Short mmCIF file of C-alpha atoms and ligand atoms in Angstrom, two decimals:
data_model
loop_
_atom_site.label_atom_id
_atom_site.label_comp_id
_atom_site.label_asym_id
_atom_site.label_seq_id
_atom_site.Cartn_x
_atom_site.Cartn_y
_atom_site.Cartn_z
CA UNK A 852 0.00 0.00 0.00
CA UNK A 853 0.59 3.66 -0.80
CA UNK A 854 -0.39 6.82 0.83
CA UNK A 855 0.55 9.90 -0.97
CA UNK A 856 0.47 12.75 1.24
CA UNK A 857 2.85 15.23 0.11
CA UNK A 858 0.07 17.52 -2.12
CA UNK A 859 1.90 20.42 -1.45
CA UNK A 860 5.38 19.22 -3.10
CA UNK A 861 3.23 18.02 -6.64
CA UNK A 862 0.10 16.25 -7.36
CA UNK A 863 -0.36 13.19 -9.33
CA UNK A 864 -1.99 14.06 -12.65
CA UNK A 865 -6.02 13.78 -13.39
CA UNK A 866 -6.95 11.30 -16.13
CA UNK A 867 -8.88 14.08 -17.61
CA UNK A 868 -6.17 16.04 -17.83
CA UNK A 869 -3.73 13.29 -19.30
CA UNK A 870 -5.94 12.23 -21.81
CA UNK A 871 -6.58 15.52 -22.78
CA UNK A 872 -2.57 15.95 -23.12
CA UNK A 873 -2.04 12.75 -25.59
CA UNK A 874 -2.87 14.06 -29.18
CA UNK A 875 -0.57 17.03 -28.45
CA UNK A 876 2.72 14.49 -27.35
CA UNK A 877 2.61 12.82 -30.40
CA UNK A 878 0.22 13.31 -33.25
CA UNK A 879 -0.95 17.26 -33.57
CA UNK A 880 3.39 18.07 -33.20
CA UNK A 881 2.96 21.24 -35.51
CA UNK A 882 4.57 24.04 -34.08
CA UNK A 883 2.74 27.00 -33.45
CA UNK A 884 4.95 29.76 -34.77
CA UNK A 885 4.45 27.73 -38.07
CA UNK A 886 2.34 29.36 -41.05
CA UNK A 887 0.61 26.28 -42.19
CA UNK A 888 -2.38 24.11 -40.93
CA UNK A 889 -0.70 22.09 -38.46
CA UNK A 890 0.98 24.38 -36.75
CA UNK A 891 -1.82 26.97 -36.76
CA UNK A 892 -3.99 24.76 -35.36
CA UNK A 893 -2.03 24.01 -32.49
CA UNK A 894 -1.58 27.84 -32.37
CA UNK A 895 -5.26 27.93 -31.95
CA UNK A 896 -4.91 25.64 -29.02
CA UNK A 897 -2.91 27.56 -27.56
CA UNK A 898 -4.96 30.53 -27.65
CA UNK A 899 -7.79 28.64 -25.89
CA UNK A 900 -5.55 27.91 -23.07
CA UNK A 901 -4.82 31.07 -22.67
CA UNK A 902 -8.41 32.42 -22.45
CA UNK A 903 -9.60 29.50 -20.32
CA UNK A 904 -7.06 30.77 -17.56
CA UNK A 905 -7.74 34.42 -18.28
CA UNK A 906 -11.40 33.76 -17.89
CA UNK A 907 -10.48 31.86 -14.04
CA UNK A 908 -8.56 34.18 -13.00
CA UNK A 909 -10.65 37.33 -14.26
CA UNK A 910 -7.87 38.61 -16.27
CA UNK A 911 -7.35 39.41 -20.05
CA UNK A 912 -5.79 37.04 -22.32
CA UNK A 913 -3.18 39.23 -23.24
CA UNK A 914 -1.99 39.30 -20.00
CA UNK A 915 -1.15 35.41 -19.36
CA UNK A 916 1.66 34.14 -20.41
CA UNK A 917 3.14 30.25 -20.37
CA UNK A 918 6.28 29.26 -18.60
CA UNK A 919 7.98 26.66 -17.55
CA UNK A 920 6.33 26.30 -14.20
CA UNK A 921 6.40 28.19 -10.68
CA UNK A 922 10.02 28.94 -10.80
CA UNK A 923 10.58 30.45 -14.12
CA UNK A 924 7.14 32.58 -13.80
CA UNK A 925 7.97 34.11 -10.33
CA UNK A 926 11.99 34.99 -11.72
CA UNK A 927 10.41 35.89 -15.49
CA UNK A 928 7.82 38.13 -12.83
CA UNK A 929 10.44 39.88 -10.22
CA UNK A 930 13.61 40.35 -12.89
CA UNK A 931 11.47 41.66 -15.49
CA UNK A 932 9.90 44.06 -13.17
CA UNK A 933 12.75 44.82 -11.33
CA UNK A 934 15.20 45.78 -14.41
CA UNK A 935 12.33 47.86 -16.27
CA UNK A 936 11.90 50.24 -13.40
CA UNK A 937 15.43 51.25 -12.42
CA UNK A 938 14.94 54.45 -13.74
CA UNK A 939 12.25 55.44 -10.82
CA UNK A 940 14.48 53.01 -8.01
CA UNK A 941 16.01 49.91 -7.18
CA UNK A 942 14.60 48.82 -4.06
CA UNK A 943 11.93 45.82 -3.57
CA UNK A 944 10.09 44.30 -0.37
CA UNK A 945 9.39 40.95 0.05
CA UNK A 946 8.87 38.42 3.21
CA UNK A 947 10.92 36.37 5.31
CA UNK A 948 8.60 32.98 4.17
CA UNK A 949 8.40 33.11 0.74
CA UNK A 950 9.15 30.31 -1.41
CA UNK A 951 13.44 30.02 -2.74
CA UNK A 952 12.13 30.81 -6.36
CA UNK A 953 11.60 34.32 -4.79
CA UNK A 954 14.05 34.47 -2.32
CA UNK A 955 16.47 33.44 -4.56
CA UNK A 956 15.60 35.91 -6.99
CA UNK A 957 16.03 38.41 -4.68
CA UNK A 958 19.45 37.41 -3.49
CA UNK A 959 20.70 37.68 -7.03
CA UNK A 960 19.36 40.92 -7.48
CA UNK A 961 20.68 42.04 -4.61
CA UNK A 962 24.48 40.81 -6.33
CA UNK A 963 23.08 43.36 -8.95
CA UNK A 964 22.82 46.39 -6.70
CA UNK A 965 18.74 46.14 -5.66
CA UNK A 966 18.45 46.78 -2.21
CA UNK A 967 15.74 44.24 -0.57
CA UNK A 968 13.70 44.72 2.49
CA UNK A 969 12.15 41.43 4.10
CA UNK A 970 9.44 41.91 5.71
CA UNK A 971 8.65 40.09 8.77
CA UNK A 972 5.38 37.51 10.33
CA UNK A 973 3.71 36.74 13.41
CA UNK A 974 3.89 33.72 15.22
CA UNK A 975 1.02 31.97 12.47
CA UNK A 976 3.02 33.41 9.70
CA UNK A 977 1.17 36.41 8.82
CA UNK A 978 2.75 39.64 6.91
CA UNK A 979 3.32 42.56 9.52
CA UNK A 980 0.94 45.16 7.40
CA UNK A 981 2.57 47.95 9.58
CA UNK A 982 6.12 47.14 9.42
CA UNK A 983 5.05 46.88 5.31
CA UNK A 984 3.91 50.57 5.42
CA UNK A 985 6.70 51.61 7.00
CA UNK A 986 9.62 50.28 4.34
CA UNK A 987 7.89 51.32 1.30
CA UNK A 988 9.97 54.53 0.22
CA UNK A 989 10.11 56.80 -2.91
CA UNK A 990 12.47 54.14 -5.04
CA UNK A 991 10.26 51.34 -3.95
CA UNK A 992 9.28 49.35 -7.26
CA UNK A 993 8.27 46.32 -6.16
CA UNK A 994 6.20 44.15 -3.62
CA UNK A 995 6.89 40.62 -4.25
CA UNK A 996 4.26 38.63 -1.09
CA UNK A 997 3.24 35.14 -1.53
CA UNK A 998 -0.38 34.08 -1.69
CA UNK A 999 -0.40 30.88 0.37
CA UNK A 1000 2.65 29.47 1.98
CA UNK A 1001 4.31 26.52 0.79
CA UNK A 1002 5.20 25.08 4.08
CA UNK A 1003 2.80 26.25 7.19
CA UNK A 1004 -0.39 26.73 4.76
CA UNK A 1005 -1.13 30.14 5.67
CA UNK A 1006 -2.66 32.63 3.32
CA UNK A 1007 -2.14 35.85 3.33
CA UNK A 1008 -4.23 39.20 3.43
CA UNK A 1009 -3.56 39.77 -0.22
CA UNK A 1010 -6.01 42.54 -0.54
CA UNK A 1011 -4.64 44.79 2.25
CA UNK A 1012 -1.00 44.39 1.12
CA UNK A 1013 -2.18 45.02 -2.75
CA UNK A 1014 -3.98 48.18 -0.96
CA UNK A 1015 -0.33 49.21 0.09
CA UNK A 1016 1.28 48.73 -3.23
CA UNK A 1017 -1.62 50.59 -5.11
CA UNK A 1018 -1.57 53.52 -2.87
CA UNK A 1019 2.02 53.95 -3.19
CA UNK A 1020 1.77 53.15 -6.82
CA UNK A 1021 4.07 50.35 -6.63
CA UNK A 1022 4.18 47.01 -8.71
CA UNK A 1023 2.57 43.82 -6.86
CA UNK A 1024 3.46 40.18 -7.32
CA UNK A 1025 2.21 37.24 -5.88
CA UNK A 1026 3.75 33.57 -6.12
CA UNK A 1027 0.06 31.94 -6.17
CA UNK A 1028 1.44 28.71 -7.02
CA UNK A 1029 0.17 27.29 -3.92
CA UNK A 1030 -3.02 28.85 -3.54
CA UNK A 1031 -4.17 28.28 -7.15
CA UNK A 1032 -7.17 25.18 -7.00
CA UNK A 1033 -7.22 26.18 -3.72
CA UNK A 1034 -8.76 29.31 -3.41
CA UNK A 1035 -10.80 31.38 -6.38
CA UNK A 1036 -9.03 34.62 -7.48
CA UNK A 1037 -9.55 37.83 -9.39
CA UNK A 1038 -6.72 39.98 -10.08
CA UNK A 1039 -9.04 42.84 -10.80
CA UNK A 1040 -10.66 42.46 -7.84
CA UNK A 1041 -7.55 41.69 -5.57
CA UNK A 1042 -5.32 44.30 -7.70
CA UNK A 1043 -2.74 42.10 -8.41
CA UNK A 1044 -0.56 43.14 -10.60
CA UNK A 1045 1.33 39.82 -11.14
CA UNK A 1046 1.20 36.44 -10.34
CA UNK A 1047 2.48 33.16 -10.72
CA UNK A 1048 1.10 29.52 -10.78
CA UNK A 1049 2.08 25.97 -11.81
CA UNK A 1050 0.33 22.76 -13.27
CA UNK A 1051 1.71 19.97 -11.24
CA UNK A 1052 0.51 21.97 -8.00
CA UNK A 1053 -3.12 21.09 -9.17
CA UNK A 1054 -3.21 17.83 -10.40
CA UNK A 1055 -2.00 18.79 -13.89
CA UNK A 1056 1.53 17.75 -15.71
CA UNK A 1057 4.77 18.99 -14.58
CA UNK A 1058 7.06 21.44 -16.39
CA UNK A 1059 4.40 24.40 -17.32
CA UNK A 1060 3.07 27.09 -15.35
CA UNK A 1061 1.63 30.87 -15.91
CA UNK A 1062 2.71 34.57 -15.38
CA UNK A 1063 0.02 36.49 -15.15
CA UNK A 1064 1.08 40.08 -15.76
CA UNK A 1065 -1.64 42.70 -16.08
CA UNK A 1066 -1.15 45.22 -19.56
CA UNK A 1067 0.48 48.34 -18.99
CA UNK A 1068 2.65 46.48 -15.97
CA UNK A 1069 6.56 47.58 -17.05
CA UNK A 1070 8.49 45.01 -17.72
CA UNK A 1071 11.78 43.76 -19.74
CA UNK A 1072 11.84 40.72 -21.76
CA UNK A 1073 12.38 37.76 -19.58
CA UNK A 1074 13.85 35.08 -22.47
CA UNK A 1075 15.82 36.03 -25.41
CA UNK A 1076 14.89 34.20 -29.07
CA UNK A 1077 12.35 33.56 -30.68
CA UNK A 1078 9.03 36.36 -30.35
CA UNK A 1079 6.67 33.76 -28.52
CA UNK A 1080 4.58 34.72 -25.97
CA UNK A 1081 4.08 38.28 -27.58
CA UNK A 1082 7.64 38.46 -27.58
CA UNK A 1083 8.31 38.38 -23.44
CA UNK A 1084 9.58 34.74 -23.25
CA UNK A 1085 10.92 33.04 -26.20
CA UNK A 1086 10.72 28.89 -26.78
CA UNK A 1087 8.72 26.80 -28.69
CA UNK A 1088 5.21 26.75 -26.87
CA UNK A 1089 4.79 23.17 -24.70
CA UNK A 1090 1.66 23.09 -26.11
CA UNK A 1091 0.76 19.51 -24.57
CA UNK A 1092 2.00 20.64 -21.14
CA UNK A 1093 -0.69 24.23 -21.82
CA UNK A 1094 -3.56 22.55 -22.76
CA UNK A 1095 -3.15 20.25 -19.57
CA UNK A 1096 -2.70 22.96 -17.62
CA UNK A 1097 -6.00 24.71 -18.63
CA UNK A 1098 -7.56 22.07 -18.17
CA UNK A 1099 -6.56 21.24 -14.57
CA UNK A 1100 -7.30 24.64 -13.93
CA UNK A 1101 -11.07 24.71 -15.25
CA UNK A 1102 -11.47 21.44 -13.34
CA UNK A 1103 -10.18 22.48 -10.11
CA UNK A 1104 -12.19 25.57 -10.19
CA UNK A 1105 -15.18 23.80 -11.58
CA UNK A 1106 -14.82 21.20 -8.08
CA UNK A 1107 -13.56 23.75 -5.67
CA UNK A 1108 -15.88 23.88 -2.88
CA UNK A 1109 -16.71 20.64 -3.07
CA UNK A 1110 -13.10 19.33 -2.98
CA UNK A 1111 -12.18 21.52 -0.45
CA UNK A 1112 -14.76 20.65 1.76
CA UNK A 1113 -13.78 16.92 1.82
CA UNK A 1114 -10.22 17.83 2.32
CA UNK A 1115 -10.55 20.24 5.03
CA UNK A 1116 -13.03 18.08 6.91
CA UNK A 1117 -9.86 15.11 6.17
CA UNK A 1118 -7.73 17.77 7.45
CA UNK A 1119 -9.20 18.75 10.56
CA UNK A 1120 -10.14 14.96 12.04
CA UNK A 1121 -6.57 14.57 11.76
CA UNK A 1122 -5.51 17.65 13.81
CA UNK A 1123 -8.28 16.19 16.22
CA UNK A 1124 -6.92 12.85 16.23
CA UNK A 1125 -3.29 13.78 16.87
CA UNK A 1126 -3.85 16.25 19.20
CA UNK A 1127 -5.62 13.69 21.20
CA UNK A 1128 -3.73 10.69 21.49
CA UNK A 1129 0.15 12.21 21.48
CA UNK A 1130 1.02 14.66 23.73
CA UNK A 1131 3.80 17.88 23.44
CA UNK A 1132 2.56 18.68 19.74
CA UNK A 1133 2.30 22.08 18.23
CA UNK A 1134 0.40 22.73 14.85
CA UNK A 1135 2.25 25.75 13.44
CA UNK A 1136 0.33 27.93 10.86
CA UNK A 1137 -2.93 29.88 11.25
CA UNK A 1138 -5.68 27.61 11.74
CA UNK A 1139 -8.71 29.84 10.29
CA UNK A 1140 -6.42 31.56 7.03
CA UNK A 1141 -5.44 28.23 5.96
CA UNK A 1142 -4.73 26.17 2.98
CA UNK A 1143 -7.38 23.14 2.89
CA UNK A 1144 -4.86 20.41 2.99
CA UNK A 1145 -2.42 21.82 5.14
CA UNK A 1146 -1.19 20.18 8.50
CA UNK A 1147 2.55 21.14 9.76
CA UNK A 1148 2.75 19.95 13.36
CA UNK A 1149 6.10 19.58 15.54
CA UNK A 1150 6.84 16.82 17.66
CA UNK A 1151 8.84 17.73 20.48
CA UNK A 1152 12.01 15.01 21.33
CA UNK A 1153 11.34 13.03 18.31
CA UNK A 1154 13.66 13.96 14.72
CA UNK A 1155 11.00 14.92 11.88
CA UNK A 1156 13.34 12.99 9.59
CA UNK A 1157 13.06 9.43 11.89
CA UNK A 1158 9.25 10.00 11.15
CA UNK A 1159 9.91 10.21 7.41
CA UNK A 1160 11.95 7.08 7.54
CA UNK A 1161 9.53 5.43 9.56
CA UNK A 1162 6.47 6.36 7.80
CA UNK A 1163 8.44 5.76 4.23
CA UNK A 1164 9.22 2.44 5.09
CA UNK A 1165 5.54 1.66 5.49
CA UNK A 1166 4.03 3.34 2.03
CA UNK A 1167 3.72 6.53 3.73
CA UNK A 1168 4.82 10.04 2.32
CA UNK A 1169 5.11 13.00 3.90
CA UNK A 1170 7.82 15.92 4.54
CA UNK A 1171 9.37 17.68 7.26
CA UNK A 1172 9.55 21.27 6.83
CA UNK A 1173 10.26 21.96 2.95
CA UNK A 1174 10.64 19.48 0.34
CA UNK A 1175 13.26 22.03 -1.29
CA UNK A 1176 15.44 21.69 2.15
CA UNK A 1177 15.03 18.40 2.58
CA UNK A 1178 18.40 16.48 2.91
CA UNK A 1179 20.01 19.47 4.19
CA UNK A 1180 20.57 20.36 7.86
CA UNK A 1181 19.66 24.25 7.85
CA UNK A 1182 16.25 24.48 9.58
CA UNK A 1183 13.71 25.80 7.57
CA UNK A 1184 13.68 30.07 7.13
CA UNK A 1185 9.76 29.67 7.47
CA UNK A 1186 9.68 27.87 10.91
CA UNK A 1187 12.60 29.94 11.88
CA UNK A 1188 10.18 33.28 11.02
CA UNK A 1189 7.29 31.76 12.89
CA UNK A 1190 9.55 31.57 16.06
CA UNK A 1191 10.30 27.67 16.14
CA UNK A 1192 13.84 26.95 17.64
CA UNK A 1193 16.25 24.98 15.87
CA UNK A 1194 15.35 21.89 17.46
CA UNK A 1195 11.65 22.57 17.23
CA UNK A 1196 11.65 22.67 13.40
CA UNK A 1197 14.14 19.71 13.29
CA UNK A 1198 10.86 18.16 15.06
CA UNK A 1199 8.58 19.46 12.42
CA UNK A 1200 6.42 17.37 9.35
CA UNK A 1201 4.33 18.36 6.69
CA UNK A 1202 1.12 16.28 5.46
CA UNK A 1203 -0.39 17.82 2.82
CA UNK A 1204 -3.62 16.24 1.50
CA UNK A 1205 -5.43 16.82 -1.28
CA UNK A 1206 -8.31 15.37 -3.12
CA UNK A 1207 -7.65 11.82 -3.96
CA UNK A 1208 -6.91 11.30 -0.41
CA UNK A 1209 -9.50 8.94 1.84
CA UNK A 1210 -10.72 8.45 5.29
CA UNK A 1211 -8.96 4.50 5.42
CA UNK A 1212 -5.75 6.23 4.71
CA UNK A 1213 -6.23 8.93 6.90
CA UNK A 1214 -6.79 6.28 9.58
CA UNK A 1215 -3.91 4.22 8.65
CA UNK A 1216 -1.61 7.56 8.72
CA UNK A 1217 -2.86 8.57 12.45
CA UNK A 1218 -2.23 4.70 13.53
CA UNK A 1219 0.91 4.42 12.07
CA UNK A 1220 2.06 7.93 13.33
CA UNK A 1221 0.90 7.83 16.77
CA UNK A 1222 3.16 4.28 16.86
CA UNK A 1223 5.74 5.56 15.36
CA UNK A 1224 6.16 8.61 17.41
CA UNK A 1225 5.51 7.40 20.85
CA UNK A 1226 8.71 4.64 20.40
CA UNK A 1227 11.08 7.44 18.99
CA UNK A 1228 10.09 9.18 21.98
CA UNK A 1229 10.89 5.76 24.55
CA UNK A 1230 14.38 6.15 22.89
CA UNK A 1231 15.02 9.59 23.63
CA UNK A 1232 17.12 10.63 26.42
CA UNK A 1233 15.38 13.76 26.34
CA UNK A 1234 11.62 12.55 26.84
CA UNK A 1235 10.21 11.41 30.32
CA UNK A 1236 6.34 10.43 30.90
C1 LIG B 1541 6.14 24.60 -5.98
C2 LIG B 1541 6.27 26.05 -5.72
C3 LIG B 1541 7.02 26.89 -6.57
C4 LIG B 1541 7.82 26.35 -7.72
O1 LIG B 1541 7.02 25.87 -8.77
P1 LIG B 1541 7.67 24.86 -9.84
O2 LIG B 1541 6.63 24.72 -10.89
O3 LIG B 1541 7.93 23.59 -9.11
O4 LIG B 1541 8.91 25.49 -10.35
C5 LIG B 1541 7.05 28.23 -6.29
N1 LIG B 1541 6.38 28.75 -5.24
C6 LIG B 1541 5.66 27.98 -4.41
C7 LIG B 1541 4.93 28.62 -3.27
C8 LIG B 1541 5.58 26.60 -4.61
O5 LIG B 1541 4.87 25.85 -3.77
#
């Protein structure tokens, strides 16, 4: 047996989606840029793609354009931003949780001469609005603040910080990738100037995601070649890997509530669950502004990686803190901004579980879990009834 739940790393694909996806890996191969009936009907794909995730996300279909996933959208997002607007400053903000495709980013542009402000959280992991206000300045260009966070699940108040940016008349991104299936919105609505998603987040293929930018935005070309996506990012179109992705979007949006219903209810029973039959656990993360699937609980005097190898070894999948840290021995920056010690988030798993997920594995995880935890505890040194 297998229990996949780890929803928050990737997603295995829909069979809607997949069998959506086959013509375009192998029989419609014509490539888009090309003048003739092959490749102008795939161009024509394309183009419906593109509308179908304009129309989800109320934007314009000028204003989406493919990438090749999270990563590339949320550098394509803050570089291209960030170089068009040195002429009015060179200073960003960002947070202290975001995801290493932003942080990242923001390290390198700081190599460049950008001067970066992180902004701090509380305790669940929300943005400081206040201490926001108070670093925006005259050459501020950019606020780069994730939607939903990656590791902890919390989601962020992405209309008052898009308030701050619009006031100030500064650019706003937001790496969505997490919150997108999860939670419906509208950049118009939201004022989001930017944001970024990616297929294998919501049960769609791996290897394609979206930048939303909205028209007028400033921005520098992102990928030199060829003039594909209105000449921002160059590269033969992965149109099989696009068409799955609009389609995993429409069908995540089209099952929303009712997925996220059965996964928070999932969700929740476990908290329950844990929280009654181990003792010493925190859940970290804000437990009303929270991703559906979310759990990320510490277990004090136990090693979150023991867990992993215990729960591996019987079909079990989880992480502890961040699947992009895992293997190294740095705690994770998230659980170190939420105010978890060293050893705390050395203590610390994820479960993420999303909507293929059941009750019988649910009940398997807890059983297993609750085993496996209490004997790495009778082996401690540390831990005394
Ligand atoms: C997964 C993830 C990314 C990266 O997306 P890829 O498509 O894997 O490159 C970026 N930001 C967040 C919050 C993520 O969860």
């Amino acid at each position: 047996m297998e229990i996949y739940l780890d929803n928050a790393a990737t997603t295995q694909m829909d069979d809607i989606v997949f069998e959506k996806m086959i013509p375009y890996l192998k029989d419609n191969f014509g490539n888009p840029s090309s003048a003739y009936k092959i490749g102008r009907d795939n161009k024509k794909v394309i183009e419906n793609a593109r509308k179908e995730v304009a129309e989800i996300l109320n934007a314009s279909p000028s204003e989406i354009y493919f990438t090749s996933g999270g990563s590339e959208a949320d550098n394509m997002a803050l570089k291209g931003i960030a170089l068009a607007n040195i002429d009015k400053g060179k200073h960003i903000i960002t947070s202290k949780i975001e995801h290493p495709a932003v942080l990242d980013t923001c390290k390198e542009l700081e190599r460049e001469g950008f001067e970066i402000s992180y902004i701090g959280v509380d305790e669940n992991g929300i943005i400081d609005l206040t201490e926001l206000e108070n670093k925006v300045r005259k050459d501020t260009i950019l606020i780069s603040i994730m939607f939903a966070n990656n590791e902890i699940g919390t989601i962020q108040p992405i209309k008052k910080i898009s308030k701050i940016a619009k006031e100030n008349d500064i650019a706003f991104h937001t790496d969505s990738v997490q919150a997108i299936g999860n939670i419906r919105i509208d950049v118009k609505e939201m004022n989001i100037d930017s944001l970024s998603l990616s297929a294998h987040k919501f049960y769609g293929p791996k290897g394609v995601g979206v930048l939303y930018l909205r028209d007028g935005i400033k921005f520098r070309k992102y990928l030199n070649g060829g003039h594909q996506e209105r000449n921002k990012r160059a590269g033969t179109e992965n149109v099989a890997g696009i068409v799955g992705l609009a389609k995993a979007m429409s069908l995540s949006y089209k099952n929303l509530e009712e997925n996220n219903k059965q996964t928070i209810e999932l969700r929740d029973y476990f908290i329950d669950e844990i929280k009654k039959n181990i003792e010493k656990i925190q859940i970290n993360g804000d437990l009303e502004d929270r991703l559906p699937g979310n759990i990320n609980v510490s277990f004090k005097f136990v090693e979150a990686d023991n867990i992993l190898y215990e729960l591996d070894k019987r079909g079990i999948y989880i992480a502890t803190g961040s699947a992009c840290t895992t293997g190294s021995i740095e705690s994770s920056h998230v659980l170190k901004a939420i105010g978890l010690s060293d050893v705390m988030a050395h203590s610390t798993i994820r479960i993420s579980i999303g909507k293929y997920n059941t009750r019988e594995e649910i009940d398997y995880t807890i059983k297993c879990l609750i085993e496996i935890v209490n004997n790495l505890r009778r082996l401690s040194p540390l831990y005394s009834e």
